[in-house]
Coordinates of C-alpha atoms and ligand atoms in Angstrom, one line a residue:
Chain A
M1 CA 238.0 112.0 325.4
P2 CA 237.2 115.6 324.5
E3 CA 236.9 115.1 320.8
C4 CA 234.4 112.2 321.2
K5 CA 231.3 114.3 320.7
S6 CA 232.3 115.5 317.3
F7 CA 233.6 112.1 316.6
Q8 CA 230.2 110.4 316.9
E9 CA 229.0 111.7 313.6
T10 CA 232.1 110.3 311.9
I11 CA 231.4 106.9 313.5
F12 CA 228.0 106.9 311.9
D13 CA 229.4 107.8 308.5
Y14 CA 231.9 104.9 309.1
I15 CA 229.0 102.6 309.9
D16 CA 227.2 103.7 306.7
G17 CA 230.3 103.1 304.7
L18 CA 230.4 106.8 303.6
L19 CA 234.0 107.6 304.6
P20 CA 237.1 107.8 302.4
T21 CA 240.0 105.5 303.3
G22 CA 242.0 108.0 305.2
A23 CA 239.1 109.0 307.5
R24 CA 238.3 105.3 308.0
K25 CA 241.7 104.7 309.4
D26 CA 241.3 107.6 311.8
V27 CA 238.0 106.1 313.0
V28 CA 239.5 102.7 313.5
K29 CA 242.4 104.2 315.5
H30 CA 240.1 106.2 317.7
L31 CA 237.9 103.2 318.3
E32 CA 240.9 101.2 319.4
E33 CA 241.9 103.9 321.9
C34 CA 238.5 105.0 323.2
P35 CA 236.3 102.6 325.2
D36 CA 233.3 105.0 325.2
C37 CA 233.1 105.4 321.5
S38 CA 233.9 101.8 320.9
E39 CA 231.0 100.8 323.2
I40 CA 228.6 103.0 321.3
Y41 CA 230.0 101.7 318.0
E42 CA 229.5 98.1 319.1
N43 CA 226.0 98.7 320.4
V44 CA 224.9 100.6 317.3
M45 CA 226.2 97.9 315.0
Q46 CA 224.4 95.2 317.1
V47 CA 221.1 97.2 317.1
R48 CA 221.4 97.8 313.4
W49 CA 222.0 94.1 312.8
Q50 CA 218.9 93.4 314.9
L51 CA 216.8 95.8 312.9
R52 CA 217.9 94.4 309.6
N53 CA 216.9 90.9 310.8
L54 CA 213.6 91.6 312.4
N55 CA 211.0 89.1 311.4
S56 CA 209.0 90.2 308.4
I57 CA 205.2 89.9 308.5
K58 CA 202.9 89.2 305.6
V59 CA 199.6 90.6 304.7
S60 CA 196.6 88.4 305.5
P61 CA 195.5 85.9 302.8
D62 CA 192.4 87.9 301.8
F63 CA 194.3 91.2 301.4
E64 CA 194.1 91.2 297.6
T65 CA 190.5 90.0 297.6
V66 CA 189.5 92.8 299.9
L67 CA 191.4 95.3 297.8
R68 CA 189.7 94.2 294.6
T69 CA 186.3 94.4 296.3
R70 CA 186.9 97.9 297.5
I71 CA 188.1 98.9 294.1
S72 CA 185.1 97.5 292.3
M73 CA 182.8 99.1 294.8
E74 CA 184.5 102.4 294.0
R75 CA 184.3 101.8 290.3
S76 CA 180.6 101.1 290.5
L77 CA 180.1 104.2 292.6
S78 CA 182.0 106.3 290.2
R79 CA 180.2 104.8 287.2
R80 CA 177.0 106.1 288.8
G81 CA 178.6 109.5 289.1
F82 CA 179.0 109.5 292.8
L83 CA 182.7 110.2 292.8
N84 CA 182.5 112.8 290.2
R85 CA 180.0 115.2 291.8
P86 CA 181.6 116.1 295.1
I87 CA 179.5 119.0 296.2
K88 CA 175.9 118.0 295.3
I89 CA 175.5 114.8 297.2
P90 CA 174.3 115.1 300.8
V91 CA 176.5 113.0 303.0
Y92 CA 173.7 110.8 304.2
A93 CA 172.8 109.9 300.6
A94 CA 176.3 108.9 299.8
T95 CA 176.8 106.9 303.0
G96 CA 173.4 105.4 302.5
A97 CA 174.2 104.2 299.0
L98 CA 177.6 103.0 300.3
A99 CA 176.0 101.3 303.2
F100 CA 173.8 99.4 301.0
L101 CA 176.7 98.4 298.7
A102 CA 178.8 97.6 301.8
A103 CA 176.1 95.4 303.2
F104 CA 175.8 93.6 299.9
F105 CA 179.5 92.9 299.6
I106 CA 179.9 92.0 303.3
L107 CA 177.0 89.6 303.2
N108 CA 178.2 87.9 300.1
L109 CA 181.8 87.7 301.0
S110 CA 181.5 86.8 304.6
D111 CA 178.9 84.2 303.7
K112 CA 181.5 82.6 301.5
K113 CA 184.2 83.0 304.1
L114 CA 182.2 81.7 307.0
S115 CA 180.5 78.9 305.2
N116 CA 182.4 76.3 307.1
N117 CA 182.1 78.2 310.4
S118 CA 180.0 76.6 313.1
T119 CA 178.5 80.0 314.1
P120 CA 174.9 80.1 312.7
L121 CA 174.4 82.8 310.2
N122 CA 171.2 84.8 310.1
V123 CA 172.1 86.4 306.9
P124 CA 170.7 85.5 303.5
P125 CA 173.4 84.6 300.9
T126 CA 172.0 87.0 298.4
F127 CA 169.2 89.5 298.2
S128 CA 166.2 87.8 296.5
S129 CA 163.2 89.9 295.7
S130 CA 161.1 87.7 298.0
Q131 CA 163.0 88.9 301.0
F132 CA 162.1 92.4 300.1
S133 CA 158.5 91.8 299.4
T134 CA 157.4 89.2 302.0
N135 CA 159.0 90.3 305.1
Q136 CA 156.5 92.9 306.4
A137 CA 154.7 91.1 309.3
K138 CA 156.7 88.0 309.7
P139 CA 158.7 88.0 312.9
G140 CA 161.2 85.6 311.6
S141 CA 162.2 87.7 308.6
Q142 CA 162.2 91.0 310.4
N143 CA 165.7 90.5 311.6
T144 CA 166.8 90.0 308.0
W145 CA 165.0 93.2 307.0
Q146 CA 166.7 95.2 309.7
Q147 CA 170.0 93.9 308.7
I148 CA 169.5 95.0 305.2
N149 CA 168.1 98.3 306.2
Y150 CA 170.7 99.3 308.8
P151 CA 173.9 97.7 307.7
M152 CA 176.0 100.6 309.2
D153 CA 174.5 100.0 312.6
R154 CA 175.6 96.5 312.4
L155 CA 179.0 97.5 311.2
N156 CA 179.5 99.6 314.3
M157 CA 178.5 96.9 316.8
S158 CA 181.5 95.4 318.4
G159 CA 181.3 91.7 318.5
G160 CA 178.5 92.0 315.9
T161 CA 175.5 89.7 316.0
S162 CA 175.7 87.6 312.9
I163 CA 178.9 88.5 311.1
N164 CA 182.3 88.2 312.6
S165 CA 184.4 89.2 309.7
S166 CA 185.6 92.3 311.5
R167 CA 188.4 93.1 309.1
L168 CA 186.2 93.5 306.1
E169 CA 183.9 95.6 308.2
R170 CA 186.7 97.9 309.1
Q171 CA 187.8 98.0 305.5
T172 CA 184.3 98.9 304.4
S173 CA 183.9 101.6 306.9
A174 CA 187.2 103.0 305.8
L175 CA 185.7 103.2 302.4
A176 CA 182.8 105.0 303.9
D177 CA 185.3 107.4 305.3
S178 CA 186.7 108.0 301.9
V179 CA 183.3 108.8 300.6
R180 CA 182.7 111.3 303.4
K181 CA 186.0 112.9 302.4
I182 CA 184.7 113.7 298.9
V183 CA 181.6 115.2 300.3
P184 CA 183.0 118.3 301.9
E185 CA 179.7 119.7 303.1
G186 CA 179.2 116.9 305.5
R187 CA 180.2 117.8 309.0
I188 CA 182.4 114.8 309.3
Q189 CA 186.1 115.6 309.5
P190 CA 188.0 115.0 306.2
V191 CA 190.3 112.0 306.3
G192 CA 193.5 111.3 304.3
V193 CA 196.3 113.5 303.3
E194 CA 197.6 115.4 300.3
F195 CA 200.7 114.2 298.6
Chain B
M1 CA 201.0 112.0 275.6
V2 CA 200.1 108.4 276.1
E3 CA 201.2 107.5 272.6
E4 CA 204.5 109.1 273.2
F5 CA 205.2 106.8 276.1
G6 CA 203.8 103.8 274.4
S7 CA 206.4 103.4 271.7
S8 CA 209.3 104.0 274.0
S9 CA 208.2 101.6 276.7
Q10 CA 207.4 98.9 274.1
S11 CA 210.9 99.1 272.6
K12 CA 212.4 98.9 276.1
Q13 CA 210.3 95.9 276.9
S14 CA 211.3 94.0 273.8
G15 CA 215.0 94.9 274.5
A16 CA 214.8 93.2 277.9
R17 CA 212.4 90.4 277.2
D18 CA 213.4 88.1 280.0
K19 CA 213.9 90.7 282.7
R20 CA 211.0 91.4 284.9
P21 CA 209.3 94.7 284.2
S22 CA 210.4 97.7 286.3
D23 CA 208.0 99.3 288.7
E24 CA 207.9 102.3 286.4
D25 CA 207.0 100.1 283.4
L26 CA 204.2 98.6 285.4
I27 CA 202.7 101.8 286.6
E28 CA 202.9 103.1 283.0
R29 CA 201.0 100.1 281.8
F30 CA 198.5 100.6 284.5
Q31 CA 198.1 104.2 283.5
K32 CA 197.1 103.0 280.1
G33 CA 194.4 100.7 281.6
D34 CA 196.3 97.5 282.2
L35 CA 194.7 96.2 285.4
Y36 CA 197.0 93.2 285.5
A37 CA 200.0 95.6 285.9
F38 CA 198.3 97.0 289.0
D39 CA 197.9 93.5 290.4
L40 CA 201.6 93.0 289.9
I41 CA 202.4 96.2 291.7
V42 CA 200.3 95.1 294.6
K43 CA 202.0 91.7 294.8
R44 CA 205.4 93.4 294.6
Y45 CA 204.8 96.0 297.3
K46 CA 202.2 94.6 299.7
D47 CA 204.5 92.9 302.2
Q48 CA 207.3 95.4 302.0
L49 CA 205.0 98.3 302.7
L50 CA 203.2 96.4 305.4
N51 CA 206.5 95.9 307.3
F52 CA 207.3 99.6 306.9
V53 CA 203.9 100.8 308.1
Y54 CA 203.7 98.1 310.8
R55 CA 206.9 99.3 312.4
F56 CA 205.8 102.9 312.0
V57 CA 202.3 102.7 313.5
G58 CA 202.9 99.7 315.8
S59 CA 199.8 97.7 315.1
Q60 CA 199.6 95.0 312.4
E61 CA 195.9 95.4 311.9
E62 CA 196.1 99.2 311.4
A63 CA 199.1 98.7 309.2
E64 CA 197.2 96.5 306.9
D65 CA 194.4 99.0 306.6
I66 CA 196.9 101.7 305.7
V67 CA 198.5 99.5 303.1
Q68 CA 195.1 98.9 301.6
E69 CA 194.5 102.6 301.5
T70 CA 197.9 103.2 300.0
F71 CA 197.0 100.9 297.0
L72 CA 193.6 102.5 296.7
R73 CA 195.3 105.8 296.3
V74 CA 197.7 104.5 293.8
Y75 CA 194.7 103.2 291.9
R76 CA 192.8 106.5 292.2
K77 CA 195.8 108.8 291.6
R78 CA 197.6 106.7 289.0
K79 CA 197.6 109.7 286.6
A80 CA 199.4 111.8 289.1
Y81 CA 202.5 109.6 288.9
K82 CA 205.2 111.0 286.6
R83 CA 208.1 109.0 285.4
I84 CA 210.7 111.5 286.6
A85 CA 210.3 110.0 290.1
K86 CA 211.0 106.4 291.2
F87 CA 207.8 104.6 291.7
S88 CA 209.0 103.2 295.0
T89 CA 209.6 106.8 296.3
W90 CA 206.0 107.7 295.3
I91 CA 204.3 104.7 296.9
Y92 CA 206.4 105.1 300.1
T93 CA 205.5 108.7 300.3
I94 CA 201.8 107.8 300.2
A95 CA 202.2 105.1 302.8
G96 CA 204.3 107.4 305.0
N97 CA 201.8 110.2 304.8
L98 CA 198.9 107.9 305.6
S99 CA 200.8 106.5 308.6
R100 CA 201.6 110.0 309.9
T101 CA 198.0 111.0 309.5
E102 CA 197.0 107.9 311.5
L103 CA 199.5 108.7 314.2
R104 CA 198.2 112.3 314.4
R105 CA 194.6 111.1 314.5
R106 CA 195.4 108.7 317.2
K107 CA 197.1 111.4 319.3
R108 CA 194.2 113.8 318.8
R109 CA 191.6 111.3 319.9
K110 CA 193.8 110.0 322.6
L111 CA 191.8 106.8 322.5
F112 CA 194.7 104.8 323.7
S113 CA 198.4 104.9 324.1
V114 CA 200.2 103.3 321.2
T115 CA 202.8 101.6 323.2
D116 CA 200.5 100.4 326.0
M117 CA 198.1 99.0 323.5
G118 CA 200.8 97.3 321.5
Y119 CA 202.3 95.9 324.7
E120 CA 199.1 94.2 325.8
D121 CA 198.7 92.6 322.4
R122 CA 202.2 91.3 322.5
D123 CA 202.0 89.9 326.0
Y124 CA 199.3 87.8 324.6
E125 CA 201.3 86.6 321.7
I126 CA 204.3 85.8 323.9
S127 CA 202.3 83.6 326.2
D128 CA 201.1 81.7 323.1
D129 CA 204.6 80.7 322.5
E130 CA 205.2 79.1 325.9
Y131 CA 205.3 75.6 324.6
N132 CA 208.0 76.3 322.1
P133 CA 211.7 75.8 322.7
E134 CA 213.2 78.3 325.1
N135 CA 215.5 80.0 322.7
H136 CA 212.6 80.7 320.4
V137 CA 210.7 82.3 323.2
E138 CA 213.7 84.4 324.0
G139 CA 214.0 85.5 320.4
V140 CA 210.3 86.4 320.3
I141 CA 210.6 88.4 323.5
Q142 CA 213.7 90.2 322.2
E143 CA 212.0 91.0 319.0
E144 CA 209.1 92.4 320.9
I145 CA 211.3 94.6 323.0
I146 CA 213.0 96.0 319.9
H147 CA 209.6 96.6 318.3
K148 CA 208.5 98.4 321.4
E149 CA 211.6 100.6 321.5
I150 CA 211.2 101.5 317.9
N151 CA 207.7 102.5 318.8
N152 CA 209.0 104.6 321.7
L153 CA 211.0 106.8 319.3
S154 CA 209.2 109.9 318.3
P155 CA 207.7 109.6 314.8
K156 CA 210.3 111.7 313.0
F157 CA 213.1 109.5 314.2
R158 CA 211.1 106.3 314.0
E159 CA 210.3 106.8 310.3
V160 CA 213.8 107.3 309.1
I161 CA 215.2 104.5 311.3
I162 CA 212.8 102.1 309.8
L163 CA 213.5 103.2 306.3
R164 CA 217.2 103.2 306.7
D165 CA 218.0 100.4 309.2
V166 CA 215.0 98.0 308.7
Q167 CA 214.3 98.5 305.1
E168 CA 217.8 99.5 304.0
L169 CA 216.8 102.4 301.7
S170 CA 219.5 104.9 300.7
Y171 CA 219.7 108.3 302.3
E172 CA 218.9 109.8 299.0
E173 CA 215.7 107.9 298.5
I174 CA 214.6 108.5 302.2
S175 CA 215.2 112.2 301.6
K176 CA 212.9 112.1 298.6
I177 CA 210.2 110.1 300.4
I178 CA 209.9 112.4 303.4
R179 CA 211.0 115.5 301.6
V180 CA 213.7 116.7 303.9
P181 CA 217.3 117.4 303.0
I182 CA 219.8 114.4 303.1
G183 CA 221.7 116.1 305.9
T184 CA 218.6 116.2 308.1
V185 CA 217.8 112.6 307.3
K186 CA 221.3 111.6 308.3
S187 CA 221.2 113.4 311.6
R188 CA 217.8 112.0 312.4
V189 CA 219.0 108.5 311.7
N190 CA 222.0 109.0 313.8
R191 CA 220.1 110.4 316.7
G192 CA 217.6 107.6 316.4
R193 CA 220.4 105.1 316.4
L194 CA 222.0 106.7 319.5
K195 CA 218.7 106.6 321.4
L196 CA 218.0 103.0 320.4
Q197 CA 221.4 101.7 321.4
G198 CA 221.1 103.5 324.7
R199 CA 217.8 101.8 325.4
L200 CA 218.7 98.4 324.1
K201 CA 222.3 98.0 325.2
Y202 CA 221.2 95.9 328.2
L203 CA 219.7 93.5 325.7
M204 CA 222.8 93.5 323.5
K205 CA 225.1 92.6 326.4
K206 CA 223.1 89.4 327.0
M207 CA 223.8 88.3 323.5
Ligands
ZN1 ZN1 235.8 108.5 321.8

């Protein structure tokens, strides 16, 4: 029918329940007479019903723990003044500090998380002073030392060697991103948006 | 300025003692340093936002990262919230902006195609369901097809379709969230619906 094109908009208002009674009656009448519009109407109603009834997903169980960890990392950074002096910190210093914190949190958390995992962990549960002082020439502890020194390298390794808590790693590198963002002189592209 | 709010919100709370606090009450409490109120906000919004962002960016893993980032921003920018706006509008705006940034970044880097990537993931999930009753498998596949078609819409149609037809927000709120006039929101929703019904009608006929 020729008037169908302009009628479509009215059909959508009808679907959304935005039409006054008189106009509603016109729509019903047209739908009864016009197979094309009536097909569109039926399809849209069905699709809309499907969309409303899509299965909902839920955040993973450690969502809030990860969030709290990230917030306390930020708070400890800002307490040290990192977050309040945007221009002065070179990007490597900020990421270095962050990397260390990140390593600390990851090692602690994933150790807890993976404690019943069969994969052997090469990672010390906490940093004890002996690990820092006695590792020099011992081949066995060298690995540990490297892990402490270059946590970001490890973060970027896909299928990482000793930690498989990839989500927390991603979250932590996201935090690294946000630190880069507040260090504008770094050549890394700013992330995030204004709102 | 804080004190001013303090007295009014307290009297409001005692007036409605058994009602659960509004979002706006919670963010105000959080602005005054109540971290428990922030926890409540997270509990209230985490799944709702996840579903919005998941349908918008297509991947559950990335959606969860974006929702994390959304709450971090609420945390950092809590002082920027003013009571004149609904809290839900504010937090949806943040999540929507982050999602759009992610989509743009993805497009720029062209690391992978959204739909292709999502598809592979999903093929995997579907095959996991092989031992379940047939109608469940069919439901899962159908859901995946719909998810894929939502993803095939261009972002500006996709976002409003999710907000309107999946999350059932009002046109007025959507208009505030994405900051375009109501008329534009409506015409985007309608065009999105038309596209979707065109692409999914073969599926609907089977039902
Ligand atoms: Zn017609």
